Coordinates of C-alpha atoms and ligand atoms in Angstrom, one line a residue:
X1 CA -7.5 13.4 -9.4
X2 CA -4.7 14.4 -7.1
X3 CA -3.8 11.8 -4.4
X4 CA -1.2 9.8 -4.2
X5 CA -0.5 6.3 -4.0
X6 CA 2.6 3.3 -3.3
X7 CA 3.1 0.1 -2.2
X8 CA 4.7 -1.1 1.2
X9 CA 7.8 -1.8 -0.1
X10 CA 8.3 1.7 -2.0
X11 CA 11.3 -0.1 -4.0
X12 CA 11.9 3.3 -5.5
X13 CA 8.5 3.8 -7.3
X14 CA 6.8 6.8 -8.2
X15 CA 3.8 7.2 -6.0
X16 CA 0.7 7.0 -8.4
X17 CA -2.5 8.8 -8.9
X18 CA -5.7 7.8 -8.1
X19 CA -9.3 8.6 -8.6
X20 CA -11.7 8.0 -5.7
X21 CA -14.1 5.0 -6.3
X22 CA -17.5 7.2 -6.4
X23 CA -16.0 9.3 -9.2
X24 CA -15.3 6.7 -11.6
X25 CA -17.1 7.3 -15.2
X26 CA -20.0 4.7 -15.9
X27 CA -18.1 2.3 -17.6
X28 CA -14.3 1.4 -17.5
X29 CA -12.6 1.1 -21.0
X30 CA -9.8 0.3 -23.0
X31 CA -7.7 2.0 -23.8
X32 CA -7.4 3.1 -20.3
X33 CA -6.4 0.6 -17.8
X34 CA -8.0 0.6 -14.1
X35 CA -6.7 -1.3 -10.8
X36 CA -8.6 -1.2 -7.3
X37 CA -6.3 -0.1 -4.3
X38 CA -7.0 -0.4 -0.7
X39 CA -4.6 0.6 1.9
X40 CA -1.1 0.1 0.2
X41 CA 0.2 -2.6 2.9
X42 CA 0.8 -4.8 -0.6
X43 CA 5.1 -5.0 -0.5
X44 CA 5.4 -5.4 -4.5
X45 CA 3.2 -4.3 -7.3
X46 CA 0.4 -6.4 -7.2
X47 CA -1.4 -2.8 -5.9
X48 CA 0.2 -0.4 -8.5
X49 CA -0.9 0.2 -12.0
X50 CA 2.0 2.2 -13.4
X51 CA 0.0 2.6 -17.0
X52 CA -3.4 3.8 -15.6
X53 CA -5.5 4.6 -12.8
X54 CA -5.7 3.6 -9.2
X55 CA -9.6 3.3 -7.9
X56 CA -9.5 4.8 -4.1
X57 CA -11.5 2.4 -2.0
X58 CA -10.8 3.7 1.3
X59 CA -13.5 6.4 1.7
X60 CA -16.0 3.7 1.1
X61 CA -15.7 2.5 4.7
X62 CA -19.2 1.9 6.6
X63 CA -19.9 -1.1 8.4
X64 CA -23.4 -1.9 7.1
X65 CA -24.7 -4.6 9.1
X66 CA -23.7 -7.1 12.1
X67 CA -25.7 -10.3 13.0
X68 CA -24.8 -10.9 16.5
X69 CA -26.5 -14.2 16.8
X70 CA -24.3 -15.6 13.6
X71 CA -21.4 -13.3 13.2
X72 CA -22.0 -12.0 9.9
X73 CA -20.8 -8.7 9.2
X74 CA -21.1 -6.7 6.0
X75 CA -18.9 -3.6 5.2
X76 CA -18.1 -1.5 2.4
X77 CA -14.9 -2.5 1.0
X78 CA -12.6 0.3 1.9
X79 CA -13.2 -0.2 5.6
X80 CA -10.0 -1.5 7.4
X81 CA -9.7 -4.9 9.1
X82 CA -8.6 -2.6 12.3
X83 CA -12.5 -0.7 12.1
X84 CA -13.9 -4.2 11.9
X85 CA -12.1 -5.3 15.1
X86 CA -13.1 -1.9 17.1
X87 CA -16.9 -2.6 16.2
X88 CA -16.9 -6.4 16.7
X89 CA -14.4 -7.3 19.7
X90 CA -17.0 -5.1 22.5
X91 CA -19.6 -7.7 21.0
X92 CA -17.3 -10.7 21.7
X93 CA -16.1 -11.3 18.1
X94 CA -13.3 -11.1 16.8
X95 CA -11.9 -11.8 12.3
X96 CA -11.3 -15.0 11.9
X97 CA -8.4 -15.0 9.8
X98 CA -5.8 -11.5 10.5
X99 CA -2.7 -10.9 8.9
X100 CA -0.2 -9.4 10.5
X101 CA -1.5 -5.9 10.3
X102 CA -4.7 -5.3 10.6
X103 CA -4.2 -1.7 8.2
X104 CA -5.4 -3.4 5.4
X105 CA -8.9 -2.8 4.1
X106 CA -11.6 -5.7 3.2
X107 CA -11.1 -5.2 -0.3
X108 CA -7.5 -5.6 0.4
X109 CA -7.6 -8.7 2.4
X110 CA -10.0 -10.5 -0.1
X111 CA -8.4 -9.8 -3.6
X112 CA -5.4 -11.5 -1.8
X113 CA -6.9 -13.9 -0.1
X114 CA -4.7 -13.2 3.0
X115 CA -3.6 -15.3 5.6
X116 CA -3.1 -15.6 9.5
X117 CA -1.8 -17.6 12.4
X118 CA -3.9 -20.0 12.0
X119 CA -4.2 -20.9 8.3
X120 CA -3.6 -24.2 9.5
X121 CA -7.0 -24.4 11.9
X122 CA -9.0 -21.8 9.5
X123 CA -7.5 -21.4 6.0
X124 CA -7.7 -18.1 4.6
X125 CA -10.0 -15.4 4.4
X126 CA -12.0 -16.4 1.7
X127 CA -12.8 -18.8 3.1
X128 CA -15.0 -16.8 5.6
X129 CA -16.7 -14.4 2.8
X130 CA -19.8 -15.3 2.8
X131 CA -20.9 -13.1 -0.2
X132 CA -19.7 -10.0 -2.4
X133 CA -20.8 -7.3 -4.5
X134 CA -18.7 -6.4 -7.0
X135 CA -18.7 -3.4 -10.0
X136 CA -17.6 -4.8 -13.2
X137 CA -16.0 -2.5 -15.5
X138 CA -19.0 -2.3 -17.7
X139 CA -20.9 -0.7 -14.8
X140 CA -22.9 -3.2 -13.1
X141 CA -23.1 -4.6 -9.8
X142 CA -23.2 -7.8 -9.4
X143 CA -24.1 -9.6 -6.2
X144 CA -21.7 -12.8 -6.0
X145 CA -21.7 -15.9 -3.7
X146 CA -21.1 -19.3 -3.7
X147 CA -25.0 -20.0 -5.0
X148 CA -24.8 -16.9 -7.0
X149 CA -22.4 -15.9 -9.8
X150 CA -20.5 -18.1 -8.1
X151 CA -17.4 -18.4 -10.7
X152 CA -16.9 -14.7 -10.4
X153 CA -17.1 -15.1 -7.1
X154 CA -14.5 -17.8 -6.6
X155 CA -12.4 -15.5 -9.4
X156 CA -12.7 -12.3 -7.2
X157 CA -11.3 -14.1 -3.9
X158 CA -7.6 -13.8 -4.4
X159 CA -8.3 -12.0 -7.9
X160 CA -5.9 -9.4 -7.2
X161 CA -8.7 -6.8 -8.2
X162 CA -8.5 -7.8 -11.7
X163 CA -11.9 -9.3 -11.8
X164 CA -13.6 -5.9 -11.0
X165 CA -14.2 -3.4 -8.0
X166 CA -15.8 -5.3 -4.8
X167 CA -18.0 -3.0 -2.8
X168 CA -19.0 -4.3 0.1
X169 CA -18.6 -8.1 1.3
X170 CA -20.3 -10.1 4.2
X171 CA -17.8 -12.2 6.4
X172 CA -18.3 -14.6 9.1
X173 CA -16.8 -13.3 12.2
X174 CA -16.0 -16.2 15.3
X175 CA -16.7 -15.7 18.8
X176 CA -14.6 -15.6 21.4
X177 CA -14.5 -15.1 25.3
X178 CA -11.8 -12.6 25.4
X179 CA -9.6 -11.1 22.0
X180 CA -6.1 -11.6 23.9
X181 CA -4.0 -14.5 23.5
X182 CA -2.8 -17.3 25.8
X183 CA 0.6 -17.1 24.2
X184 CA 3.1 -20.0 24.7
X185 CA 6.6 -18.9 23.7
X186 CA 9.6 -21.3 23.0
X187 CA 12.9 -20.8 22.9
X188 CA 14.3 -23.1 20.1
X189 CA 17.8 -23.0 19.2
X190 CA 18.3 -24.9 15.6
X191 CA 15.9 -25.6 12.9
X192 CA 15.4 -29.6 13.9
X193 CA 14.0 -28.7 16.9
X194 CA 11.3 -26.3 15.3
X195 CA 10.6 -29.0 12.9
X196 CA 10.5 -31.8 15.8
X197 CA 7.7 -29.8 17.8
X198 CA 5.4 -28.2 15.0
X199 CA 3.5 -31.0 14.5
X200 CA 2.3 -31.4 18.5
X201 CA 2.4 -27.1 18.5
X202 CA -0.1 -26.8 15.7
X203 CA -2.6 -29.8 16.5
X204 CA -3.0 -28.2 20.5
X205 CA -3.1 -24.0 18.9
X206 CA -5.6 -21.8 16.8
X207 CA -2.5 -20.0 16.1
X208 CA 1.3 -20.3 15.6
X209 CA 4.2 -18.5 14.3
X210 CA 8.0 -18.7 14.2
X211 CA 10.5 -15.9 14.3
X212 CA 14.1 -17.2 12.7
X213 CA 17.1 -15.7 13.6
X214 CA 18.2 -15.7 9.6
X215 CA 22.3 -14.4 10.8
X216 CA 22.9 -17.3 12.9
X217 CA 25.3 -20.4 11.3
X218 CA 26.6 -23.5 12.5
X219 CA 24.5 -25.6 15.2
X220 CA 22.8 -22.5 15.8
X221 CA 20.8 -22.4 12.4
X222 CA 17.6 -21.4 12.3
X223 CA 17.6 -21.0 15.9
X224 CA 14.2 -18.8 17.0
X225 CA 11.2 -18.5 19.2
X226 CA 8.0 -20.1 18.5
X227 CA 4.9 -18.3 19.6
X228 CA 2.0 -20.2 19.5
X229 CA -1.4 -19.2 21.4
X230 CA -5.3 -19.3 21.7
X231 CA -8.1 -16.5 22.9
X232 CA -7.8 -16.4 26.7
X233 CA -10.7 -17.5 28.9
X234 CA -10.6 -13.6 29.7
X235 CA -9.5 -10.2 29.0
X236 CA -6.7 -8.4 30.0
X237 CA -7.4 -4.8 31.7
X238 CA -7.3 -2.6 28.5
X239 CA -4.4 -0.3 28.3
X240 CA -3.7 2.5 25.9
X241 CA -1.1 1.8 23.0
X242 CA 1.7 4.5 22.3
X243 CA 1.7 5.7 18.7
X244 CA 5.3 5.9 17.2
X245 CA 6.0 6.9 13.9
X246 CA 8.9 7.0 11.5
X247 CA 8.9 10.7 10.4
X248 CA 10.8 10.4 7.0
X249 CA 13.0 8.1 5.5
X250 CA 16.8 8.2 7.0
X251 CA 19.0 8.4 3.8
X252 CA 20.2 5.3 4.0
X253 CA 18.8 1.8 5.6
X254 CA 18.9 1.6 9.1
X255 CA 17.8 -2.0 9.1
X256 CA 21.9 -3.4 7.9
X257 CA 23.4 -6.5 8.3
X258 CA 25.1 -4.9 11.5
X259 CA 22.4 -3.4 13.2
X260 CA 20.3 -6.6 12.4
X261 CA 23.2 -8.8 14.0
X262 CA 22.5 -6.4 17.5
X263 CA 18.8 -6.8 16.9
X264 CA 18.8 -10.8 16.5
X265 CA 20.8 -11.3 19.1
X266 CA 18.4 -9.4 21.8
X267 CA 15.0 -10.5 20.4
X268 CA 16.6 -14.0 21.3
X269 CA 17.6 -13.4 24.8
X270 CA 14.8 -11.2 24.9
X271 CA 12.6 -15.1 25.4
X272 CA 13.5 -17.1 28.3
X273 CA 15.8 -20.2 27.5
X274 CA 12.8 -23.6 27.1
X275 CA 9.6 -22.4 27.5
X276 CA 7.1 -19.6 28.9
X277 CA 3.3 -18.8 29.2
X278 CA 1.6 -15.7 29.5
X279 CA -1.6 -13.6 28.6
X280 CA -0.7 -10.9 26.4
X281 CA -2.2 -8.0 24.1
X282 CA -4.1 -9.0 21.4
X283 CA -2.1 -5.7 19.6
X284 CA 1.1 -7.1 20.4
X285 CA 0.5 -10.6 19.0
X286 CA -1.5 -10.0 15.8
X287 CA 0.0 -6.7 14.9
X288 CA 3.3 -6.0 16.4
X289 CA 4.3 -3.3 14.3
X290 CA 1.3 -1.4 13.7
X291 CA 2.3 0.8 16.9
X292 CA 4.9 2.3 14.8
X293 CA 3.2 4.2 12.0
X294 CA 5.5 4.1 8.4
X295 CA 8.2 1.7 9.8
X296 CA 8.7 1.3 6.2
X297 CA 10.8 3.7 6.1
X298 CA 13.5 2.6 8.0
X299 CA 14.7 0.9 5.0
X300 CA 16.1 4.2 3.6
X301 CA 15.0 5.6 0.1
X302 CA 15.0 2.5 -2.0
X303 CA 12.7 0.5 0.3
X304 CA 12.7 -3.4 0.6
X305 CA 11.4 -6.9 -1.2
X306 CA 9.8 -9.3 1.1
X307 CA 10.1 -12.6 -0.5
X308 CA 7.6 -15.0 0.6
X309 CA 7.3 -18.9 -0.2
X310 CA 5.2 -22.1 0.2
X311 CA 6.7 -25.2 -0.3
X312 CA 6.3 -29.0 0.4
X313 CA 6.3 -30.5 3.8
X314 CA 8.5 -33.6 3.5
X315 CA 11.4 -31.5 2.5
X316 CA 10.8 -28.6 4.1
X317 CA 14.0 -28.8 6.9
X318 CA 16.3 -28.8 4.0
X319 CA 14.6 -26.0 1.7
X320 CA 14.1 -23.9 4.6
X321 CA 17.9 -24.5 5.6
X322 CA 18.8 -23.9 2.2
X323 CA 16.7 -20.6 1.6
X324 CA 18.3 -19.0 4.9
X325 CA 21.9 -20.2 3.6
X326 CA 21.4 -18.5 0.6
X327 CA 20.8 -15.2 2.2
X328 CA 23.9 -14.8 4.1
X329 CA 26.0 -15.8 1.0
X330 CA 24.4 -13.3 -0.6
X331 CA 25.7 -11.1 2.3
X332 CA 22.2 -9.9 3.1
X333 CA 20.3 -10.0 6.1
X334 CA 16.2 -10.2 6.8
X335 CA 15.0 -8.2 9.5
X336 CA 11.5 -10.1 10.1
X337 CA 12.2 -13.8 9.0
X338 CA 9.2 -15.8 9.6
X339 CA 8.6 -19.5 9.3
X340 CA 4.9 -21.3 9.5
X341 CA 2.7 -24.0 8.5
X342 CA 0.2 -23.7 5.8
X343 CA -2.4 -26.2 6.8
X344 CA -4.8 -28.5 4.3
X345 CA -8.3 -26.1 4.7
X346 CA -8.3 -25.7 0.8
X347 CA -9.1 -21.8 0.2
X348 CA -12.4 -21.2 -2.3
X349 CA -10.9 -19.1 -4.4
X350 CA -9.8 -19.8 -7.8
X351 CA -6.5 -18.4 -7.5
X352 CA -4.6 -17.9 -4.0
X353 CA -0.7 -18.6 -2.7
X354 CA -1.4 -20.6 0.7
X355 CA -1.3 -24.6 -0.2
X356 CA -0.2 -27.4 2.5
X357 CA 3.3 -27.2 3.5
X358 CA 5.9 -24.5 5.6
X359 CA 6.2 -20.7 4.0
X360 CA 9.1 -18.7 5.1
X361 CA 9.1 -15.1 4.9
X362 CA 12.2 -12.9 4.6
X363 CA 12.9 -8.7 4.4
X364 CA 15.4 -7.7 3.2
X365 CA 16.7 -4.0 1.8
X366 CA 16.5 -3.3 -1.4
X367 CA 20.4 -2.8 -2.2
X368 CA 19.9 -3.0 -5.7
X369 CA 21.6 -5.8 -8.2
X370 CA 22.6 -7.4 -5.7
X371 CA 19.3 -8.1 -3.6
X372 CA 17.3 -9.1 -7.2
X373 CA 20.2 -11.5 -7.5
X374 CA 18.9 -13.0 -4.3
X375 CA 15.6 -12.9 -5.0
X376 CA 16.5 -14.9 -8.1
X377 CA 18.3 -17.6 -6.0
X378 CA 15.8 -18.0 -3.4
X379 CA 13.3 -18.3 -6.2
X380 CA 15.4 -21.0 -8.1
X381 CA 15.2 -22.6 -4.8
X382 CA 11.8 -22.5 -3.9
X383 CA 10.8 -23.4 -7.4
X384 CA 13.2 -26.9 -7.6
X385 CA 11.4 -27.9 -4.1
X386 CA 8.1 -27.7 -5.8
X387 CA 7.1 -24.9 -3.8
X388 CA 5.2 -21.4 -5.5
X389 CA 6.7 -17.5 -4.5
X390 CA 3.7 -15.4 -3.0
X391 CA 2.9 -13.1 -6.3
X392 CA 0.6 -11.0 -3.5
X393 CA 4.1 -9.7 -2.2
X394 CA 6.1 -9.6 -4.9
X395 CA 7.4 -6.9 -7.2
X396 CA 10.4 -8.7 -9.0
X397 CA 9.8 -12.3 -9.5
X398 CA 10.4 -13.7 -13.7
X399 CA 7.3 -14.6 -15.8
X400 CA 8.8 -18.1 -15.8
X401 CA 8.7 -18.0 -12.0
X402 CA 5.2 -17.2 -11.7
X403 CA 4.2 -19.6 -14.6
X404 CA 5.8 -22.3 -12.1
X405 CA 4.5 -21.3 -9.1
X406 CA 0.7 -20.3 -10.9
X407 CA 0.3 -23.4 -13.3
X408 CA -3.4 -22.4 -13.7
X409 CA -2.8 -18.8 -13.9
X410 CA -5.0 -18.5 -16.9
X411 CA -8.5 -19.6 -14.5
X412 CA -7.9 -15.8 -13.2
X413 CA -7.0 -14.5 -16.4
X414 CA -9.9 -15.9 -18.2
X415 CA -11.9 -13.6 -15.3
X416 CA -10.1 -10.5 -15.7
X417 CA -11.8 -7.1 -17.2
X418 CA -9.7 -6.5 -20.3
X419 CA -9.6 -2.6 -18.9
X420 CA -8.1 -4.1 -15.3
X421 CA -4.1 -4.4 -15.0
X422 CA -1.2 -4.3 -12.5
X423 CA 2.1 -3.8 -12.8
X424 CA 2.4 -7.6 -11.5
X425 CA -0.3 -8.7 -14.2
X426 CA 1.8 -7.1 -16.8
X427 CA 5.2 -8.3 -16.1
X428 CA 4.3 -11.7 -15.7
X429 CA 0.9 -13.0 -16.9
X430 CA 0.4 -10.9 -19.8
X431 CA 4.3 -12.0 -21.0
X432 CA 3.4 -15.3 -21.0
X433 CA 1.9 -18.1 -23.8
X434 CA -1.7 -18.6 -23.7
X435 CA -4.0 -20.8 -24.8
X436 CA -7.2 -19.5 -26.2
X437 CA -9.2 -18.6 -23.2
X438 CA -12.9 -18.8 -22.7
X439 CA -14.9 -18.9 -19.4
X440 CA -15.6 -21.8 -18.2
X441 CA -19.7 -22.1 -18.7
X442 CA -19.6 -24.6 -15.4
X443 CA -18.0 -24.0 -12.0
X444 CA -14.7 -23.8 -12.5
X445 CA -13.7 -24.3 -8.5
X446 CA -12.8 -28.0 -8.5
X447 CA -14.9 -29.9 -6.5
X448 CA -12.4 -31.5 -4.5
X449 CA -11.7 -28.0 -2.9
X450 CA -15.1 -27.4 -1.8
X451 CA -14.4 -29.9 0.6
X452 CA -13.9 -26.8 2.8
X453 CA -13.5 -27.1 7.0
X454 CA -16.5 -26.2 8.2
X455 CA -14.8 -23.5 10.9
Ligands
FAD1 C1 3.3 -5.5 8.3 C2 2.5 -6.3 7.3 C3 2.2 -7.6 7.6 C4 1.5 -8.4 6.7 N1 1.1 -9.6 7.1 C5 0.5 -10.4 6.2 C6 0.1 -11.8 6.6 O1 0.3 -12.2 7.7 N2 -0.6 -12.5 5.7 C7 -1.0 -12.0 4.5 O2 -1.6 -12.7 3.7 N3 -0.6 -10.8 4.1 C8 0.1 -10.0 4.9 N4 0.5 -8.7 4.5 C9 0.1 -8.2 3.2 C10 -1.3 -7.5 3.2 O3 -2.2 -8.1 4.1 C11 -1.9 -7.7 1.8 O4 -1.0 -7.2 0.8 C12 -3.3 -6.9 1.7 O5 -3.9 -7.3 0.5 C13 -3.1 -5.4 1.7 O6 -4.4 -4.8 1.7 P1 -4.7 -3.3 1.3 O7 -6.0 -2.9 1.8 O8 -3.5 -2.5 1.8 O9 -4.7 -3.3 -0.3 P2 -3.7 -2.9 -1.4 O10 -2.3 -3.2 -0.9 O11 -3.9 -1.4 -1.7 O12 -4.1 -3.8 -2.6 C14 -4.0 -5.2 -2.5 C15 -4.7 -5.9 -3.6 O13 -6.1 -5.7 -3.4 C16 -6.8 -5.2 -4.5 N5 -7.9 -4.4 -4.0 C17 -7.9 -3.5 -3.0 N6 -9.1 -3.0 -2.8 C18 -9.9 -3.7 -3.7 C19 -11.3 -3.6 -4.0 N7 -12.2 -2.8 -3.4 N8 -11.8 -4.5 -4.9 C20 -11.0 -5.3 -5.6 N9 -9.7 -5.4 -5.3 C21 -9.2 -4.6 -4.4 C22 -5.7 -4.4 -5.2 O14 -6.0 -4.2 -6.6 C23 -4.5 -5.2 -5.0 O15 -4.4 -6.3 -5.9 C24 1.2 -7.9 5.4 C25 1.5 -6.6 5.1 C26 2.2 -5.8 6.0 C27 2.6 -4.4 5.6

């Protein structure tokens, strides 16, 4: 047991050991506590497990099985969402659902339930796992789908790998002509006119996404570019991508309110005033940052919070316009600030953050009181609108916050291995009241959300 293991964010934690998966003893116990970790591309500490062990899944990474008629690929769990793109774009596939890296393992990107571009077309990626096997912590492995143990199943999407160890898992991968994007980018310049041409933007796209310039105030609020695309008919020549990498962490953030002022400021004129259309990159519209290996560390040594929300449609012009407001008098300034719908494909797992309505996403350094004071505010907000802060990113939020975001927390928890725990688990579910909890002996994934799309 010597590796060593942290989250995205690296808000000043400890890096933590691990133990690789194939070396675990036959049966996980009390009074130890265990927690499954993938890649480390979580930003809070829904990956850590500050009291006990983290399970290495990444050397577990073979691609077992393709169907090329159907699109069904089964991997091991530790392989990355970036291997399962290499293997499947030559063969005209491409992941239905990618986040915004694609350094994230399956394992990863299932206990989270992640989300894409086009939540709004697709949903998220649970619901494209067609099956899973999973090691409980008493040893077995158990094969789950939605026609077999299928409450564990629905528990393990989104289950934050508190349900058990997945091991391999069988997703549904969709076809396309080409993998790079036919990418319409508009220039916006205040938050009504985002909200005035979402609607049209997301009915004609599989995917769209809004960058928000968080600094600017008065008419120009929430001014931004909307990028909104759909595989190309064809393929661009392939070209090679330059590696950077951030070497070490600068001693103090480089990402400041000034140098984010300069920043905002280009990226804006960067996009043509109105509106533009071009072919570009897959690479550079899924996963603009993954060119730069550890840009992490440009926040300096105490890392950064990402604060994600969800929250109701109808008021979304004014919570979104509050939330940025609340930044700058705060003084603080969000280096990727991103603003999207979350459509109405209802997601099969039990527990998972992505529920109709607009989530904005902000970054911001980690400068201490100061910045959980924020975090605090944003949250009252978010919480008053009726909305729910994204516990998969988090590594701050109150035990009353996640109890008002989560109001059926205790569905997961009544799936959880007593010897599984994060430090998310433990700082908010396990300081809350709860009813006696027994599983459920009958499907516990409400009917009404197995009205899923058929995509
Ligand atoms: C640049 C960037 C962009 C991002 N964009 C998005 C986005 O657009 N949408 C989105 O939804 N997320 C996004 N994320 C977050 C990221 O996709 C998720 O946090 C993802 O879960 C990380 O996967 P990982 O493999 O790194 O797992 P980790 O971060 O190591 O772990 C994540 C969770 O998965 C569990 N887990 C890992 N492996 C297993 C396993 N084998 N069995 C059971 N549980 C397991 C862990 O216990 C933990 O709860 C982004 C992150 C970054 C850094």
């Amino acid at each position: 047991m010597n590796a060593s293991f942290e989250n995205w964010g690296r808000q000043g934690s400890a890096s933590r050991p691990a133990l690789p998966v194939d070396d675990l003893p036959p049966t996980l116990s009390k009074p130890e506590s265990w927690l499954p970790f993938g890649n480390g591309r979580s930003y809070g500490d829904s990956c850590l497990n500050s009291g006990g062990t983290l399970v290495d899944s990444r050397r577990r990474n073979a691609i077992l099985t393709f169907d090329g008629q159907t699109g069904e690929l089964t991997a091991e769990a530790g392989t990355l969402l970036a291997e399962i793109l290499d293997h499947v774009i030559p063969l005209g596939f491409f992941l239905p659902v990618t986040p915004g890296t694609a350094l994230v393992t399956l394992g990863g990107a299932i206990a989270h339930d992640v989300h894409g571009k086009n939540h709004h077309r697709r949903g998220t990626f649970g619901c494209h796992v067609s099956a899973l096997t999973l090691r409980t912590a008493g040893g077995e492995v158990k094969t789950c789908s939605a026609s077999r143990n299928a409450d564990l199943f629905h528990a393990t999407l989104g289950g934050m790998g508190l349900t058990g160890i997945i091991t391999s898992a069988t997703v549904r991968m969709m076809r396309v002509a080409s993998p790079d994007i036919r990418q319409r980018t508009i220039r916006f310049d205040g938050l009504d006119r985002y909200f005035e041409m979402i609607d049209e933007i997301d009915a004609a796209h599989e995917y769209s996404v809004a960058w928000i310039d968080q600094l600017a105030t008065g008419p120009r609020l929430g001014r931004g570019i909307l990028m909104a695309g759909d595989h190309a008919d064809e393929a661009l020549p392939t070209s090679r991508r330059r590696r950077l990498s951030v070497p070490f962490a600068p001693p103090v953030n480089v990402l400041n309110r000034l140098t984010l002022q300069a920043f905002n400021e280009l990226y804006f004129r960067k996009a043509s005033p109105g509106e533009t259309i071009a072919t570009v990159p897959w690479r550079s519209f899924f996963h603009p940052l993954d060119g730069i290996a550890h840009w992490n560390r440009l926040y300096g040594p105490r890392g950064l919070f990402q604060h994600q929300s969800v929250y109701p449609a109808e008021d979304a012009p004014e919570t979104t316009a509050r939330l940025l407001d609340c930044a700058r008098r705060y003084g603080h300034a969000s280096f990727l600030t991103v603003l999207k719908r979350f459509g109405a494909v209802a997601s099969p797992a039990v527990f998972s953050f992505p529920r109709p309505g607009f989530t904005l996403t902000l970054d911001f350094a980690n400068q201490g009181q100061a910045t959980l004071k924020l975090l605090d505010a944003l949250d009252e907000i978010v919480v008053k609108a009726g909305g729910a802060v994204n516990p998969y990113k988090d590594a701050r939020m109150s035990a009353a916050t996640f109890a008002a975001s989560f109001p059926h927390w205790t569905r997961l928890e009544a799936f959880r291995e007593p010897a599984m725990m994060s430090d998310f688990w433990s700082r908010t579910a396990m300081r809350l009241d709860r009813p006696e909890m027994e599983r459920p002996q009958t499907a516990l994934f409400p009917a009404e959300n197995r009205r899923i799309a058929q995509v």
